[in-house]
JSON list of C-alpha atoms in Angstrom, two decimals:
[
{"chain": "A", "resi": 2, "resn": "MET", "atom": "CA", "xyz": [-13.64, 8.30, -56.87]},
{"chain": "A", "resi": 3, "resn": "ILE", "atom": "CA", "xyz": [-10.22, 6.96, -56.00]},
{"chain": "A", "resi": 4, "resn": "ASN", "atom": "CA", "xyz": [-7.26, 7.87, -58.21]},
{"chain": "A", "resi": 5, "resn": "ILE", "atom": "CA", "xyz": [-4.03, 5.97, -57.58]},
{"chain": "A", "resi": 6, "resn": "SER", "atom": "CA", "xyz": [-0.78, 6.90, -59.26]},
{"chain": "A", "resi": 7, "resn": "ILE", "atom": "CA", "xyz": [2.19, 5.37, -57.46]},
{"chain": "A", "resi": 8, "resn": "ASN", "atom": "CA", "xyz": [5.53, 5.46, -59.22]},
{"chain": "A", "resi": 9, "resn": "SER", "atom": "CA", "xyz": [7.33, 3.47, -56.54]},
{"chain": "A", "resi": 10, "resn": "HIS", "atom": "CA", "xyz": [7.32, 2.54, -52.88]},
{"chain": "A", "resi": 11, "resn": "SER", "atom": "CA", "xyz": [9.94, 0.65, -50.90]},
{"chain": "A", "resi": 12, "resn": "LEU", "atom": "CA", "xyz": [10.07, -1.03, -47.49]},
{"chain": "A", "resi": 13, "resn": "GLY", "atom": "CA", "xyz": [13.32, -2.02, -45.82]},
{"chain": "A", "resi": 14, "resn": "GLY", "atom": "CA", "xyz": [15.29, -1.03, -48.90]},
{"chain": "A", "resi": 15, "resn": "ARG", "atom": "CA", "xyz": [13.26, -3.33, -51.17]},
{"chain": "A", "resi": 16, "resn": "VAL", "atom": "CA", "xyz": [10.93, -2.02, -53.86]},
{"chain": "A", "resi": 17, "resn": "ILE", "atom": "CA", "xyz": [7.45, -3.34, -53.08]},
{"chain": "A", "resi": 18, "resn": "LEU", "atom": "CA", "xyz": [5.33, -1.48, -55.60]},
{"chain": "A", "resi": 19, "resn": "GLU", "atom": "CA", "xyz": [6.04, 0.44, -58.78]},
{"chain": "A", "resi": 20, "resn": "ASP", "atom": "CA", "xyz": [4.09, 1.84, -61.70]},
{"chain": "A", "resi": 21, "resn": "ILE", "atom": "CA", "xyz": [0.66, 1.40, -60.10]},
{"chain": "A", "resi": 22, "resn": "THR", "atom": "CA", "xyz": [-2.08, 3.37, -61.85]},
{"chain": "A", "resi": 23, "resn": "MET", "atom": "CA", "xyz": [-5.74, 2.75, -61.07]},
{"chain": "A", "resi": 24, "resn": "THR", "atom": "CA", "xyz": [-9.08, 4.55, -60.91]},
{"chain": "A", "resi": 25, "resn": "VAL", "atom": "CA", "xyz": [-11.98, 3.24, -58.82]},
{"chain": "A", "resi": 26, "resn": "PRO", "atom": "CA", "xyz": [-15.39, 4.87, -59.46]},
{"chain": "A", "resi": 27, "resn": "ASP", "atom": "CA", "xyz": [-17.83, 5.51, -56.62]},
{"chain": "A", "resi": 28, "resn": "GLY", "atom": "CA", "xyz": [-20.19, 2.70, -55.67]},
{"chain": "A", "resi": 29, "resn": "LYS", "atom": "CA", "xyz": [-17.90, -0.10, -56.87]},
{"chain": "A", "resi": 30, "resn": "ILE", "atom": "CA", "xyz": [-16.60, -3.16, -55.03]},
{"chain": "A", "resi": 31, "resn": "LEU", "atom": "CA", "xyz": [-13.04, -4.01, -56.04]},
{"chain": "A", "resi": 32, "resn": "GLY", "atom": "CA", "xyz": [-10.94, -6.98, -54.95]},
{"chain": "A", "resi": 33, "resn": "LEU", "atom": "CA", "xyz": [-7.15, -7.23, -54.99]},
{"chain": "A", "resi": 34, "resn": "VAL", "atom": "CA", "xyz": [-5.77, -10.62, -55.99]},
{"chain": "A", "resi": 35, "resn": "GLY", "atom": "CA", "xyz": [-2.13, -11.62, -55.75]},
{"chain": "A", "resi": 36, "resn": "THR", "atom": "CA", "xyz": [0.39, -13.98, -54.19]},
{"chain": "A", "resi": 37, "resn": "ASN", "atom": "CA", "xyz": [1.79, -13.52, -50.70]},
{"chain": "A", "resi": 38, "resn": "GLY", "atom": "CA", "xyz": [4.27, -10.67, -50.62]},
{"chain": "A", "resi": 39, "resn": "SER", "atom": "CA", "xyz": [3.03, -9.12, -53.85]},
{"chain": "A", "resi": 40, "resn": "GLY", "atom": "CA", "xyz": [2.15, -5.84, -52.11]},
{"chain": "A", "resi": 41, "resn": "LYS", "atom": "CA", "xyz": [-1.60, -6.01, -51.58]},
{"chain": "A", "resi": 42, "resn": "SER", "atom": "CA", "xyz": [-1.46, -4.94, -47.92]},
{"chain": "A", "resi": 43, "resn": "THR", "atom": "CA", "xyz": [1.12, -2.27, -48.72]},
{"chain": "A", "resi": 44, "resn": "LEU", "atom": "CA", "xyz": [-1.16, -0.84, -51.41]},
{"chain": "A", "resi": 45, "resn": "LEU", "atom": "CA", "xyz": [-4.09, -0.73, -48.99]},
{"chain": "A", "resi": 46, "resn": "ARG", "atom": "CA", "xyz": [-1.92, 1.09, -46.44]},
{"chain": "A", "resi": 47, "resn": "LEU", "atom": "CA", "xyz": [-0.94, 3.60, -49.11]},
{"chain": "A", "resi": 48, "resn": "MET", "atom": "CA", "xyz": [-4.59, 4.01, -50.08]},
{"chain": "A", "resi": 49, "resn": "SER", "atom": "CA", "xyz": [-5.58, 4.65, -46.46]},
{"chain": "A", "resi": 50, "resn": "GLY", "atom": "CA", "xyz": [-2.82, 7.13, -45.74]},
{"chain": "A", "resi": 51, "resn": "VAL", "atom": "CA", "xyz": [-0.99, 4.88, -43.27]},
{"chain": "A", "resi": 52, "resn": "TYR", "atom": "CA", "xyz": [1.97, 4.95, -45.66]},
{"chain": "A", "resi": 53, "resn": "VAL", "atom": "CA", "xyz": [3.02, 7.83, -47.88]},
{"chain": "A", "resi": 54, "resn": "PRO", "atom": "CA", "xyz": [4.35, 6.71, -51.27]},
{"chain": "A", "resi": 55, "resn": "ASP", "atom": "CA", "xyz": [8.02, 7.40, -52.02]},
{"chain": "A", "resi": 56, "resn": "SER", "atom": "CA", "xyz": [6.89, 8.74, -55.38]},
{"chain": "A", "resi": 57, "resn": "GLY", "atom": "CA", "xyz": [3.32, 9.28, -56.48]},
{"chain": "A", "resi": 58, "resn": "SER", "atom": "CA", "xyz": [-0.03, 10.03, -54.90]},
{"chain": "A", "resi": 59, "resn": "VAL", "atom": "CA", "xyz": [-3.42, 8.66, -53.85]},
{"chain": "A", "resi": 60, "resn": "GLN", "atom": "CA", "xyz": [-6.43, 10.94, -54.20]},
{"chain": "A", "resi": 61, "resn": "TYR", "atom": "CA", "xyz": [-10.05, 10.70, -53.17]},
{"chain": "A", "resi": 62, "resn": "ASP", "atom": "CA", "xyz": [-12.45, 12.92, -55.10]},
{"chain": "A", "resi": 63, "resn": "GLY", "atom": "CA", "xyz": [-9.49, 14.97, -56.29]},
{"chain": "A", "resi": 64, "resn": "LYS", "atom": "CA", "xyz": [-8.00, 15.47, -52.80]},
{"chain": "A", "resi": 65, "resn": "ASP", "atom": "CA", "xyz": [-4.84, 13.86, -51.48]},
{"chain": "A", "resi": 66, "resn": "VAL", "atom": "CA", "xyz": [-5.25, 11.15, -48.87]},
{"chain": "A", "resi": 67, "resn": "THR", "atom": "CA", "xyz": [-2.75, 12.92, -46.59]},
{"chain": "A", "resi": 68, "resn": "ILE", "atom": "CA", "xyz": [-5.39, 15.61, -45.85]},
{"chain": "A", "resi": 69, "resn": "PRO", "atom": "CA", "xyz": [-6.99, 14.75, -42.45]},
{"chain": "A", "resi": 70, "resn": "SER", "atom": "CA", "xyz": [-10.53, 15.65, -43.55]},
{"chain": "A", "resi": 71, "resn": "VAL", "atom": "CA", "xyz": [-10.24, 13.22, -46.49]},
{"chain": "A", "resi": 72, "resn": "ARG", "atom": "CA", "xyz": [-9.35, 10.32, -44.17]},
{"chain": "A", "resi": 73, "resn": "GLU", "atom": "CA", "xyz": [-12.59, 10.85, -42.23]},
{"chain": "A", "resi": 74, "resn": "ASP", "atom": "CA", "xyz": [-14.39, 9.22, -45.16]},
{"chain": "A", "resi": 75, "resn": "ILE", "atom": "CA", "xyz": [-12.02, 6.23, -45.23]},
{"chain": "A", "resi": 76, "resn": "PHE", "atom": "CA", "xyz": [-12.05, 3.22, -42.92]},
{"chain": "A", "resi": 77, "resn": "PHE", "atom": "CA", "xyz": [-9.13, 0.82, -43.26]},
{"chain": "A", "resi": 78, "resn": "LEU", "atom": "CA", "xyz": [-9.37, -2.52, -41.48]},
{"chain": "A", "resi": 79, "resn": "PRO", "atom": "CA", "xyz": [-5.96, -4.26, -41.50]},
{"chain": "A", "resi": 80, "resn": "ASP", "atom": "CA", "xyz": [-5.59, -8.02, -41.44]},
{"chain": "A", "resi": 81, "resn": "ASP", "atom": "CA", "xyz": [-4.54, -8.04, -37.78]},
{"chain": "A", "resi": 82, "resn": "PRO", "atom": "CA", "xyz": [-5.68, -4.90, -35.88]},
{"chain": "A", "resi": 83, "resn": "PHE", "atom": "CA", "xyz": [-3.81, -4.10, -32.67]},
{"chain": "A", "resi": 84, "resn": "TYR", "atom": "CA", "xyz": [-5.74, -4.53, -29.44]},
{"chain": "A", "resi": 85, "resn": "ALA", "atom": "CA", "xyz": [-4.88, -4.67, -25.74]},
{"chain": "A", "resi": 86, "resn": "GLY", "atom": "CA", "xyz": [-5.90, -7.81, -23.88]},
{"chain": "A", "resi": 87, "resn": "GLN", "atom": "CA", "xyz": [-8.15, -5.92, -21.48]},
{"chain": "A", "resi": 88, "resn": "THR", "atom": "CA", "xyz": [-9.93, -4.01, -24.25]},
{"chain": "A", "resi": 89, "resn": "THR", "atom": "CA", "xyz": [-13.66, -4.65, -24.62]},
{"chain": "A", "resi": 90, "resn": "GLY", "atom": "CA", "xyz": [-15.87, -4.14, -27.64]},
{"chain": "A", "resi": 91, "resn": "LEU", "atom": "CA", "xyz": [-17.22, -1.00, -26.00]},
{"chain": "A", "resi": 92, "resn": "GLY", "atom": "CA", "xyz": [-13.68, 0.22, -25.35]},
{"chain": "A", "resi": 93, "resn": "ILE", "atom": "CA", "xyz": [-12.75, -0.29, -29.00]},
{"chain": "A", "resi": 94, "resn": "PHE", "atom": "CA", "xyz": [-15.82, 1.66, -30.06]},
{"chain": "A", "resi": 95, "resn": "GLU", "atom": "CA", "xyz": [-14.93, 4.59, -27.79]},
{"chain": "A", "resi": 96, "resn": "ILE", "atom": "CA", "xyz": [-11.33, 4.64, -29.05]},
{"chain": "A", "resi": 97, "resn": "TYR", "atom": "CA", "xyz": [-12.41, 4.76, -32.69]},
{"chain": "A", "resi": 98, "resn": "GLN", "atom": "CA", "xyz": [-15.07, 7.33, -31.91]},
{"chain": "A", "resi": 99, "resn": "THR", "atom": "CA", "xyz": [-12.20, 9.76, -31.33]},
{"chain": "A", "resi": 100, "resn": "PHE", "atom": "CA", "xyz": [-11.33, 9.49, -35.03]},
{"chain": "A", "resi": 101, "resn": "TYR", "atom": "CA", "xyz": [-14.86, 8.87, -36.31]},
{"chain": "A", "resi": 102, "resn": "PRO", "atom": "CA", "xyz": [-17.18, 11.10, -34.23]},
{"chain": "A", "resi": 103, "resn": "LYS", "atom": "CA", "xyz": [-20.26, 9.94, -36.16]},
{"chain": "A", "resi": 104, "resn": "LEU", "atom": "CA", "xyz": [-19.86, 6.24, -35.38]},
{"chain": "A", "resi": 105, "resn": "ASP", "atom": "CA", "xyz": [-23.34, 4.71, -35.22]},
{"chain": "A", "resi": 106, "resn": "ARG", "atom": "CA", "xyz": [-23.63, 3.15, -31.77]},
{"chain": "A", "resi": 107, "resn": "GLU", "atom": "CA", "xyz": [-27.02, 1.58, -32.45]},
{"chain": "A", "resi": 108, "resn": "LEU", "atom": "CA", "xyz": [-25.84, -0.06, -35.67]},
{"chain": "A", "resi": 109, "resn": "TYR", "atom": "CA", "xyz": [-22.74, -1.31, -33.85]},
{"chain": "A", "resi": 110, "resn": "ARG", "atom": "CA", "xyz": [-24.85, -2.96, -31.17]},
{"chain": "A", "resi": 111, "resn": "THR", "atom": "CA", "xyz": [-27.20, -4.41, -33.78]},
{"chain": "A", "resi": 112, "resn": "LEU", "atom": "CA", "xyz": [-24.31, -6.00, -35.65]},
{"chain": "A", "resi": 113, "resn": "LEU", "atom": "CA", "xyz": [-22.78, -7.37, -32.46]},
{"chain": "A", "resi": 114, "resn": "SER", "atom": "CA", "xyz": [-26.16, -8.87, -31.67]},
{"chain": "A", "resi": 115, "resn": "ARG", "atom": "CA", "xyz": [-26.22, -10.55, -35.08]},
{"chain": "A", "resi": 116, "resn": "PHE", "atom": "CA", "xyz": [-22.75, -11.95, -34.41]},
{"chain": "A", "resi": 117, "resn": "LYS", "atom": "CA", "xyz": [-23.83, -12.94, -30.86]},
{"chain": "A", "resi": 118, "resn": "LEU", "atom": "CA", "xyz": [-20.98, -10.96, -29.27]},
{"chain": "A", "resi": 119, "resn": "ASP", "atom": "CA", "xyz": [-20.96, -9.10, -25.95]},
{"chain": "A", "resi": 120, "resn": "GLU", "atom": "CA", "xyz": [-19.57, -5.56, -26.19]},
{"chain": "A", "resi": 121, "resn": "LYS", "atom": "CA", "xyz": [-18.48, -5.73, -22.54]},
{"chain": "A", "resi": 122, "resn": "ALA", "atom": "CA", "xyz": [-16.38, -8.88, -22.95]},
{"chain": "A", "resi": 123, "resn": "HIS", "atom": "CA", "xyz": [-12.56, -8.72, -23.12]},
{"chain": "A", "resi": 124, "resn": "GLN", "atom": "CA", "xyz": [-10.94, -9.28, -26.49]},
{"chain": "A", "resi": 125, "resn": "ARG", "atom": "CA", "xyz": [-8.38, -11.68, -25.05]},
{"chain": "A", "resi": 126, "resn": "ASN", "atom": "CA", "xyz": [-11.15, -14.20, -24.44]},
{"chain": "A", "resi": 127, "resn": "PHE", "atom": "CA", "xyz": [-12.19, -14.34, -28.10]},
{"chain": "A", "resi": 128, "resn": "SER", "atom": "CA", "xyz": [-10.93, -16.33, -31.05]},
{"chain": "A", "resi": 129, "resn": "LYS", "atom": "CA", "xyz": [-9.38, -14.66, -34.08]},
{"chain": "A", "resi": 130, "resn": "GLY", "atom": "CA", "xyz": [-12.66, -14.92, -35.95]},
{"chain": "A", "resi": 131, "resn": "MET", "atom": "CA", "xyz": [-14.66, -13.37, -33.12]},
{"chain": "A", "resi": 132, "resn": "ARG", "atom": "CA", "xyz": [-12.26, -10.43, -32.89]},
{"chain": "A", "resi": 133, "resn": "ARG", "atom": "CA", "xyz": [-12.57, -10.01, -36.64]},
{"chain": "A", "resi": 134, "resn": "GLN", "atom": "CA", "xyz": [-16.35, -9.78, -36.28]},
{"chain": "A", "resi": 135, "resn": "PHE", "atom": "CA", "xyz": [-15.95, -6.98, -33.73]},
{"chain": "A", "resi": 136, "resn": "TYR", "atom": "CA", "xyz": [-13.83, -4.93, -36.10]},
{"chain": "A", "resi": 137, "resn": "ILE", "atom": "CA", "xyz": [-16.07, -5.57, -39.09]},
{"chain": "A", "resi": 138, "resn": "ALA", "atom": "CA", "xyz": [-19.04, -4.36, -37.03]},
{"chain": "A", "resi": 139, "resn": "LEU", "atom": "CA", "xyz": [-17.00, -1.29, -36.13]},
{"chain": "A", "resi": 140, "resn": "ALA", "atom": "CA", "xyz": [-16.05, -0.64, -39.77]},
{"chain": "A", "resi": 141, "resn": "LEU", "atom": "CA", "xyz": [-19.65, -0.86, -40.98]},
{"chain": "A", "resi": 142, "resn": "SER", "atom": "CA", "xyz": [-20.84, 1.33, -38.11]},
{"chain": "A", "resi": 143, "resn": "ALA", "atom": "CA", "xyz": [-18.54, 4.12, -39.27]},
{"chain": "A", "resi": 144, "resn": "ARG", "atom": "CA", "xyz": [-20.57, 4.27, -42.51]},
{"chain": "A", "resi": 145, "resn": "PRO", "atom": "CA", "xyz": [-17.45, 5.24, -44.48]},
{"chain": "A", "resi": 146, "resn": "LYS", "atom": "CA", "xyz": [-17.71, 6.36, -48.06]},
{"chain": "A", "resi": 147, "resn": "TYR", "atom": "CA", "xyz": [-14.62, 4.23, -48.73]},
{"chain": "A", "resi": 148, "resn": "LEU", "atom": "CA", "xyz": [-14.19, 0.92, -46.90]},
{"chain": "A", "resi": 149, "resn": "LEU", "atom": "CA", "xyz": [-10.80, -0.80, -47.26]},
{"chain": "A", "resi": 150, "resn": "LEU", "atom": "CA", "xyz": [-10.62, -4.38, -45.96]},
{"chain": "A", "resi": 151, "resn": "ASP", "atom": "CA", "xyz": [-7.38, -6.35, -45.80]},
{"chain": "A", "resi": 152, "resn": "GLU", "atom": "CA", "xyz": [-8.14, -10.09, -45.66]},
{"chain": "A", "resi": 153, "resn": "ALA", "atom": "CA", "xyz": [-11.80, -9.22, -45.16]},
{"chain": "A", "resi": 154, "resn": "PHE", "atom": "CA", "xyz": [-12.95, -12.74, -44.24]},
{"chain": "A", "resi": 155, "resn": "ASP", "atom": "CA", "xyz": [-9.83, -14.02, -42.50]},
{"chain": "A", "resi": 156, "resn": "GLY", "atom": "CA", "xyz": [-10.81, -16.24, -39.56]},
{"chain": "A", "resi": 157, "resn": "LEU", "atom": "CA", "xyz": [-14.54, -16.11, -40.33]},
{"chain": "A", "resi": 158, "resn": "ASP", "atom": "CA", "xyz": [-16.68, -19.20, -40.76]},
{"chain": "A", "resi": 159, "resn": "ALA", "atom": "CA", "xyz": [-18.92, -19.65, -43.81]},
{"chain": "A", "resi": 160, "resn": "PHE", "atom": "CA", "xyz": [-22.07, -18.42, -42.03]},
{"chain": "A", "resi": 161, "resn": "THR", "atom": "CA", "xyz": [-20.40, -15.24, -40.76]},
{"chain": "A", "resi": 162, "resn": "LYS", "atom": "CA", "xyz": [-18.92, -14.53, -44.20]},
{"chain": "A", "resi": 163, "resn": "LYS", "atom": "CA", "xyz": [-22.42, -14.70, -45.63]},
{"chain": "A", "resi": 164, "resn": "THR", "atom": "CA", "xyz": [-23.69, -12.32, -42.95]},
{"chain": "A", "resi": 165, "resn": "VAL", "atom": "CA", "xyz": [-20.94, -9.78, -43.66]},
{"chain": "A", "resi": 166, "resn": "ILE", "atom": "CA", "xyz": [-21.56, -9.91, -47.41]},
{"chain": "A", "resi": 167, "resn": "GLU", "atom": "CA", "xyz": [-25.28, -9.39, -46.78]},
{"chain": "A", "resi": 168, "resn": "GLU", "atom": "CA", "xyz": [-24.55, -6.28, -44.74]},
{"chain": "A", "resi": 169, "resn": "ILE", "atom": "CA", "xyz": [-22.18, -4.86, -47.33]},
{"chain": "A", "resi": 170, "resn": "ASN", "atom": "CA", "xyz": [-24.18, -5.56, -50.47]},
{"chain": "A", "resi": 171, "resn": "ARG", "atom": "CA", "xyz": [-27.77, -6.70, -49.98]},
{"chain": "A", "resi": 172, "resn": "SER", "atom": "CA", "xyz": [-29.94, -6.53, -53.14]},
{"chain": "A", "resi": 173, "resn": "VAL", "atom": "CA", "xyz": [-33.34, -4.80, -53.45]},
{"chain": "A", "resi": 174, "resn": "GLU", "atom": "CA", "xyz": [-35.13, -8.14, -53.79]},
{"chain": "A", "resi": 175, "resn": "GLU", "atom": "CA", "xyz": [-33.39, -9.49, -50.68]},
{"chain": "A", "resi": 176, "resn": "ASN", "atom": "CA", "xyz": [-34.31, -6.33, -48.75]},
{"chain": "A", "resi": 177, "resn": "LEU", "atom": "CA", "xyz": [-37.99, -6.71, -49.67]},
{"chain": "A", "resi": 178, "resn": "ASP", "atom": "CA", "xyz": [-37.96, -10.37, -48.65]},
{"chain": "A", "resi": 179, "resn": "LEU", "atom": "CA", "xyz": [-36.21, -9.51, -45.39]},
{"chain": "A", "resi": 180, "resn": "PHE", "atom": "CA", "xyz": [-38.76, -6.77, -44.70]},
{"chain": "A", "resi": 181, "resn": "GLU", "atom": "CA", "xyz": [-41.65, -9.23, -45.06]},
{"chain": "A", "resi": 182, "resn": "ARG", "atom": "CA", "xyz": [-39.94, -11.78, -42.82]},
{"chain": "A", "resi": 183, "resn": "MET", "atom": "CA", "xyz": [-39.23, -9.10, -40.23]},
{"chain": "A", "resi": 184, "resn": "LYS", "atom": "CA", "xyz": [-42.92, -8.13, -40.27]},
{"chain": "A", "resi": 185, "resn": "LYS", "atom": "CA", "xyz": [-43.93, -11.76, -39.72]},
{"chain": "A", "resi": 186, "resn": "GLY", "atom": "CA", "xyz": [-41.83, -11.96, -36.56]},
{"chain": "A", "resi": 187, "resn": "GLU", "atom": "CA", "xyz": [-39.26, -14.50, -37.78]},
{"chain": "A", "resi": 188, "resn": "PHE", "atom": "CA", "xyz": [-36.36, -12.76, -36.03]},
{"chain": "A", "resi": 189, "resn": "ALA", "atom": "CA", "xyz": [-35.48, -11.77, -32.47]},
{"chain": "A", "resi": 190, "resn": "ASP", "atom": "CA", "xyz": [-34.97, -8.19, -31.28]},
{"chain": "A", "resi": 191, "resn": "GLY", "atom": "CA", "xyz": [-31.92, -6.62, -32.88]},
{"chain": "A", "resi": 192, "resn": "GLU", "atom": "CA", "xyz": [-31.21, -9.67, -35.06]},
{"chain": "A", "resi": 193, "resn": "LYS", "atom": "CA", "xyz": [-31.93, -7.85, -38.34]},
{"chain": "A", "resi": 194, "resn": "VAL", "atom": "CA", "xyz": [-32.20, -4.27, -39.59]},
{"chain": "A", "resi": 195, "resn": "LEU", "atom": "CA", "xyz": [-33.34, -2.82, -42.88]},
{"chain": "A", "resi": 196, "resn": "ARG", "atom": "CA", "xyz": [-31.21, -0.05, -44.34]},
{"chain": "A", "resi": 197, "resn": "ALA", "atom": "CA", "xyz": [-31.73, 2.25, -47.33]},
{"chain": "A", "resi": 198, "resn": "LYS", "atom": "CA", "xyz": [-28.88, 2.65, -49.79]},
{"chain": "A", "resi": 199, "resn": "ILE", "atom": "CA", "xyz": [-29.89, 6.13, -50.83]},
{"chain": "A", "resi": 200, "resn": "ASP", "atom": "CA", "xyz": [-26.59, 7.52, -52.08]},
{"chain": "A", "resi": 201, "resn": "MET", "atom": "CA", "xyz": [-23.39, 5.79, -51.02]},
{"chain": "A", "resi": 202, "resn": "ALA", "atom": "CA", "xyz": [-21.35, 8.70, -52.44]},
{"chain": "A", "resi": 203, "resn": "HIS", "atom": "CA", "xyz": [-23.19, 11.42, -50.51]},
{"chain": "A", "resi": 204, "resn": "PRO", "atom": "CA", "xyz": [-20.87, 13.68, -48.48]},
{"chain": "A", "resi": 205, "resn": "ASN", "atom": "CA", "xyz": [-23.22, 13.39, -45.48]},
{"chain": "A", "resi": 206, "resn": "MET", "atom": "CA", "xyz": [-22.73, 9.90, -44.05]},
{"chain": "A", "resi": 207, "resn": "LEU", "atom": "CA", "xyz": [-26.29, 9.86, -42.64]},
{"chain": "A", "resi": 208, "resn": "PHE", "atom": "CA", "xyz": [-27.69, 9.95, -46.18]},
{"chain": "A", "resi": 209, "resn": "ARG", "atom": "CA", "xyz": [-25.69, 6.95, -47.42]},
{"chain": "A", "resi": 210, "resn": "ASP", "atom": "CA", "xyz": [-27.37, 3.92, -45.90]},
{"chain": "A", "resi": 211, "resn": "PRO", "atom": "CA", "xyz": [-29.55, 4.94, -42.93]},
{"chain": "A", "resi": 212, "resn": "ILE", "atom": "CA", "xyz": [-31.31, 2.25, -40.89]},
{"chain": "A", "resi": 213, "resn": "MET", "atom": "CA", "xyz": [-35.01, 2.46, -41.71]},
{"chain": "A", "resi": 214, "resn": "TYR", "atom": "CA", "xyz": [-36.54, -0.35, -39.63]},
{"chain": "A", "resi": 215, "resn": "ARG", "atom": "CA", "xyz": [-35.52, -2.40, -36.64]},
{"chain": "A", "resi": 216, "resn": "ILE", "atom": "CA", "xyz": [-37.12, -5.35, -34.84]},
{"chain": "A", "resi": 217, "resn": "LEU", "atom": "CA", "xyz": [-38.75, -4.78, -31.48]},
{"chain": "A", "resi": 218, "resn": "HIS", "atom": "CA", "xyz": [-41.17, -7.28, -29.98]},
{"chain": "A", "resi": 219, "resn": "ALA", "atom": "CA", "xyz": [-43.07, -4.94, -27.67]},
{"chain": "A", "resi": 220, "resn": "GLU", "atom": "CA", "xyz": [-46.71, -4.14, -27.09]},
{"chain": "A", "resi": 221, "resn": "HIS", "atom": "CA", "xyz": [-47.83, -0.83, -28.57]},
{"chain": "A", "resi": 222, "resn": "HIS", "atom": "CA", "xyz": [-50.49, 1.27, -26.86]},
{"chain": "A", "resi": 223, "resn": "ARG", "atom": "CA", "xyz": [-52.53, 1.45, -30.08]},
{"chain": "A", "resi": 224, "resn": "THR", "atom": "CA", "xyz": [-51.71, -1.62, -32.16]},
{"chain": "A", "resi": 225, "resn": "GLY", "atom": "CA", "xyz": [-50.96, -4.08, -29.36]},
{"chain": "A", "resi": 226, "resn": "ASN", "atom": "CA", "xyz": [-48.72, -6.90, -30.59]},
{"chain": "A", "resi": 227, "resn": "LYS", "atom": "CA", "xyz": [-49.66, -6.56, -34.26]},
{"chain": "A", "resi": 228, "resn": "TRP", "atom": "CA", "xyz": [-46.31, -5.01, -35.22]},
{"chain": "A", "resi": 229, "resn": "CYS", "atom": "CA", "xyz": [-42.79, -6.16, -34.38]},
{"chain": "A", "resi": 230, "resn": "ILE", "atom": "CA", "xyz": [-40.91, -3.75, -36.66]},
{"chain": "A", "resi": 231, "resn": "TYR", "atom": "CA", "xyz": [-40.64, -0.03, -36.09]},
{"chain": "A", "resi": 232, "resn": "PRO", "atom": "CA", "xyz": [-39.10, 2.81, -38.12]},
{"chain": "A", "resi": 233, "resn": "MET", "atom": "CA", "xyz": [-35.92, 4.37, -36.78]},
{"chain": "A", "resi": 234, "resn": "TYR", "atom": "CA", "xyz": [-36.06, 7.95, -35.56]},
{"chain": "A", "resi": 235, "resn": "ASP", "atom": "CA", "xyz": [-33.62, 9.24, -38.21]},
{"chain": "A", "resi": 236, "resn": "TYR", "atom": "CA", "xyz": [-35.91, 7.86, -40.93]},
{"chain": "A", "resi": 237, "resn": "ALA", "atom": "CA", "xyz": [-39.33, 8.51, -39.39]},
{"chain": "A", "resi": 238, "resn": "HIS", "atom": "CA", "xyz": [-38.56, 12.04, -38.21]},
{"chain": "A", "resi": 239, "resn": "GLY", "atom": "CA", "xyz": [-37.86, 13.23, -41.73]},
{"chain": "A", "resi": 240, "resn": "GLN", "atom": "CA", "xyz": [-41.05, 11.62, -43.02]},
{"chain": "A", "resi": 241, "resn": "CYS", "atom": "CA", "xyz": [-43.09, 13.31, -40.29]},
{"chain": "A", "resi": 242, "resn": "ASP", "atom": "CA", "xyz": [-41.54, 16.68, -41.07]},
{"chain": "A", "resi": 243, "resn": "SER", "atom": "CA", "xyz": [-42.40, 16.23, -44.73]},
{"chain": "A", "resi": 244, "resn": "ILE", "atom": "CA", "xyz": [-46.02, 15.30, -43.98]},
{"chain": "A", "resi": 245, "resn": "GLU", "atom": "CA", "xyz": [-46.37, 18.24, -41.61]},
{"chain": "A", "resi": 246, "resn": "ARG", "atom": "CA", "xyz": [-44.57, 20.52, -44.10]},
{"chain": "A", "resi": 247, "resn": "ILE", "atom": "CA", "xyz": [-42.00, 21.64, -41.57]}
]
């Protein structure tokens, strides 16, 4: 749960925000709507701990956002992230891994594959929308309990917006339909994954939305080419342990 109580905050001698009180329960998607210059980005920076309010506080699960361990559960994606021209998608991943040690490399690569992006390519060669896709893939791969997006779809085309929304909030019915289509071989390797939204508020990030199945068109020594989806190790290993009563 996020508790925001900001009495006032100024930038450059001008009051940007004042008397902001808000509570956001776990598992909710909340959008901020306002005119340019109304303080939306400033509020997100205060919520992420980038800024410290002049007067007031922002708390996550009863703990102040200024506590380093609290920020490990928060991923803030600004509207225009800084990047060096020579930086590659892989380089960005390794930089962020310093702050988010549990970044999911396999999920990152899967998402880049969906966006048809090369992790070894330089950022300077991409459009604004393509760079945005890289950072969205990075944000989702961090599996944060709290995901803060500033201008979430800025620079993205309609198809990519749809893809991002699917990844953030795919329904049960859509998951079942996707599972059947994955089984039928409608998608290429790495194009789709099926995740389980077990408990998005769980303190252990691996229990929030683990990848259960991935697509792999490969011949199996027992089933041949009958299957093109396989369970992920993190999911299958636990099932095996349960069956074997380990």
